[in-house]
Amino acid sequence: MQIFIQDAPASAQDPGAHEFDDVMIIVNIVKNFVPPSPADTSSQALVQAGKKAIKDYQQKFNDPNTPGRYIPIPAVIPSPVHPASPLPVAILGAGVSGLYIAMMLDSLGIKYELLEGSRRIGGRLYTHNFPTSQGKYQYYDVGAMRYPDTSFMQRTFDLARNRLGLQDKMLPYIRGNDNAFMHFNGISMTKAQVKSTANSADLFKFSQSNDGNVPDSYVAAGSDVFWNKILGNLRQLFVDHPFDVAFKKLQELDKHTVTSYLSFVEGIPYDVIKWYETMESRTGLFDASLTETVLASLVFNDPRFEGKEIDWYCFDGGSEIIHKAMTEKIHTKPTLNYRAVAFKETDNGASITVTFDRSGGPRQLPQTDRKYSNVISTMSLACLRVLDLDNVYLTGGQRCAIRSLAYTPSIKIGVQFRTPWWEKLGIVGGQSSTDRPIRDIVYPSYGPDDSHIGSQSFRKSSCMIASYSGMQDSQRMGGLMKGRGTPEEKILLDLVIRDLAAVHNLKPEVLWDEYEDYFPWDFYRDQFQLGAFCQFGPGQFKNTYPHLTQPASRQQRLHFAGDATSTFHGWVAGALNSGWRAVMGLLQNHPELNPNPSENIIEKFKSIWGPSEEWDPKDLAVHNYIAQQLAEINPKHP
C-alpha cells in the first residue's frame, strides 16, 4: 500500500466539520502498488541539471519580450506531416548507444542500417585480451570497467540483467584495498599503514616545515578535506534543503571551476589547491566545472545514503560481453569500415545522404554515398567535428557545441605479468595512487582462475592496469604512445616498470623478470573517439546541452546521441539514455516511419523501453517543435 497525506484546512473538506489547529490527514490505501526505490541524489541532480537547462532554453523562445526569438508554443504540438519514406534510418557508430538504438528500432519494426567506421564493434566498451597469455582472466577493460548499482545506472542494469541475461556474468568490483599503496614525494606506504599511524598529518612531507610548500595547518587537516568537507558541504545541501532548493543553490555556483571556487569563495591558497589536486584528483582536472565535479562526486558518495554500501560490479569476460550480447540480439548486424565523412540534405530535405570512406578496410575502396530517411549519429562530438557539415542545416548553437565541448584526455596501460605478484603483497582489487607519472594503478577484481599455468586457485589475473590517468597526466604519457617497438614506447614501458617498482617498494629487475606483455591505449589518439568522454565546463549545461538534444537539418532528420548528449557523462547509462531520447525524438518528428499506422508507436515504445528519467515526452515534443520552427524561420543554409 501507499499512504498519501494531504495538508488542508478542515473546512475545505467539510464545511460543517470542527476546526483543526494543524492539518487534516486523509489516508488512501492503494492496493498492488510497489513504490519505487528513492533515486540517489546524483541521479536527481544530474537529471535536474538537464531539465532546468531545457526549461530555460524553451522559455527564451516562448517569451514575447525576447526580440527576434519569439516562437509561441501551442498547447498541443502538431504532428509533422511527411510522406512515407521507403528509406532506412542510419545509425552511425556501433558502440553501446548505437547498438541500443538498433535494439529499440528492431522492437518497433523500423528499418535501419548500423554503420561503424572502425574495424571493431563496441566503441568505449573495449576489452583487450592479451593474445599470448593463458587463462580465463588475462584481459583488462580499456574502456568502461565498473558499474555502481544505483538508480543512476538503472537503464544499464536493466539492459544487462533483463534484456541480455548477463546476471550470472556480473562479478563484484573491488574498489578499495587497505594493502594497496599511496606513494607521494618518493615515500611509499600502504593505506593500512597511513590509517594506523597516530600522527599521519605529514607522512608524505608536503608541509612547509618538512621542506614542502603547503602551510602546516592545511597539511594537518589532511588533503581529504577537499573531498570530505569542501565537496561534502556542497553535497550536504541535498540533505539540509528540499531538492529543488539545494539544486538552485548549487547552480548559483555554475560559473566556477573547481580552482576558482577554492580560490575566490573558500579563500584557499594556490599551493594548497595544487596539493588537493595531486592527492585527490588528476592534474588539471580542477579547471573543470565545479558543479559537474560535485555531481560526479555524488555518484561515489551520496550523503542521503550515508552508511549504506553501494554494490559495484564488473563483468566476467570484461565489458565487451555487453556489446557482444547486444550484437547477437539485433536483427541487422553492424557494417564495419564505413567511416562517415560528409552529410548532405537531399530530395529537398526529405532525406540525408551520407558519404562514407571505406579505405580503412582490408580492400582499397572508393568513397560511397548512401541515402537515408534519418540519421542518428552516436559519434563523439570530436569525431563529428571533422565531418563535412556544410550541406546540412545546424543551428548556431549546435555548431558551437560541436566545436567547443571538451573531451577529457584519458589513458590506460595494461601490463601482462607471468604471475600476479601483487597478491603476495595481499592486494586483490582496489587501486594504488601516486604522484609519479603513472598516477593510478588498478588491480583486477576478477576470479578465481585455475586455468593460468602455474597458478593457484586463489589467484585471479596476472594482468593489471599499470597506469590509469587523465587530463595533463595522460597527455604527457600519451605523447609517448607511438607504436610498439618505437623508441618512444620503449621509454614509456621503462617508465611504467620503474614507477610500479617504486610504488610497491620493489626493484625494477624483479618486475622485468615478471613482465610478459603490455597494451597502452590513449582515447585522444583513437581516430574514432578523439577523446575519452565529454566534460562540461562552467555554464555549458545551460548553454550547450539544449542544442545537442535537438534534431538538426531542415526537416529534423539528423539526430545526436551518445553520452555527451545526456546528463550522465562518461557512463554507459548516459549513452543508453541518449539513445532513448534520440528514438523518441525520431518517432515524434517522423510518424511516417511507423510500419503499422493503426498502432500507436510512441505508446508501444514507452511500454517496451520504459520512461526516461531525463526526459518527459511532452517536454521533448516542445524541444523538437522549437527545432522545427527555427529551421523554418532562419535563412537557408548555404
XYZ file of C-alpha atoms in Angstrom, residues 147-150 153-170 311-313 315 322:
27
model
C 29.218 -0.164 -12.657
C 27.595 1.103 -9.425
C 24.171 -0.401 -8.787
C 22.299 2.842 -8.201
C 22.567 3.251 -13.618
C 19.116 1.689 -13.765
C 18.955 1.509 -17.582
C 22.386 -0.165 -17.687
C 21.343 -2.859 -15.245
C 18.002 -3.324 -16.997
C 19.936 -3.936 -20.215
C 22.442 -6.335 -18.662
C 20.104 -8.276 -16.394
C 16.723 -8.226 -18.082
C 17.368 -7.835 -21.814
C 20.704 -9.582 -22.281
C 20.548 -12.187 -19.496
C 24.005 -11.341 -18.126
C 23.033 -11.534 -14.457
C 25.331 -14.527 -13.870
C 28.217 -12.718 -15.577
C 28.321 -9.888 -13.054
C 27.343 -2.535 -4.756
C 29.740 -2.170 -7.662
C 30.139 -4.718 -10.449
C 31.672 -8.327 -15.973
C 27.805 -6.491 -23.206
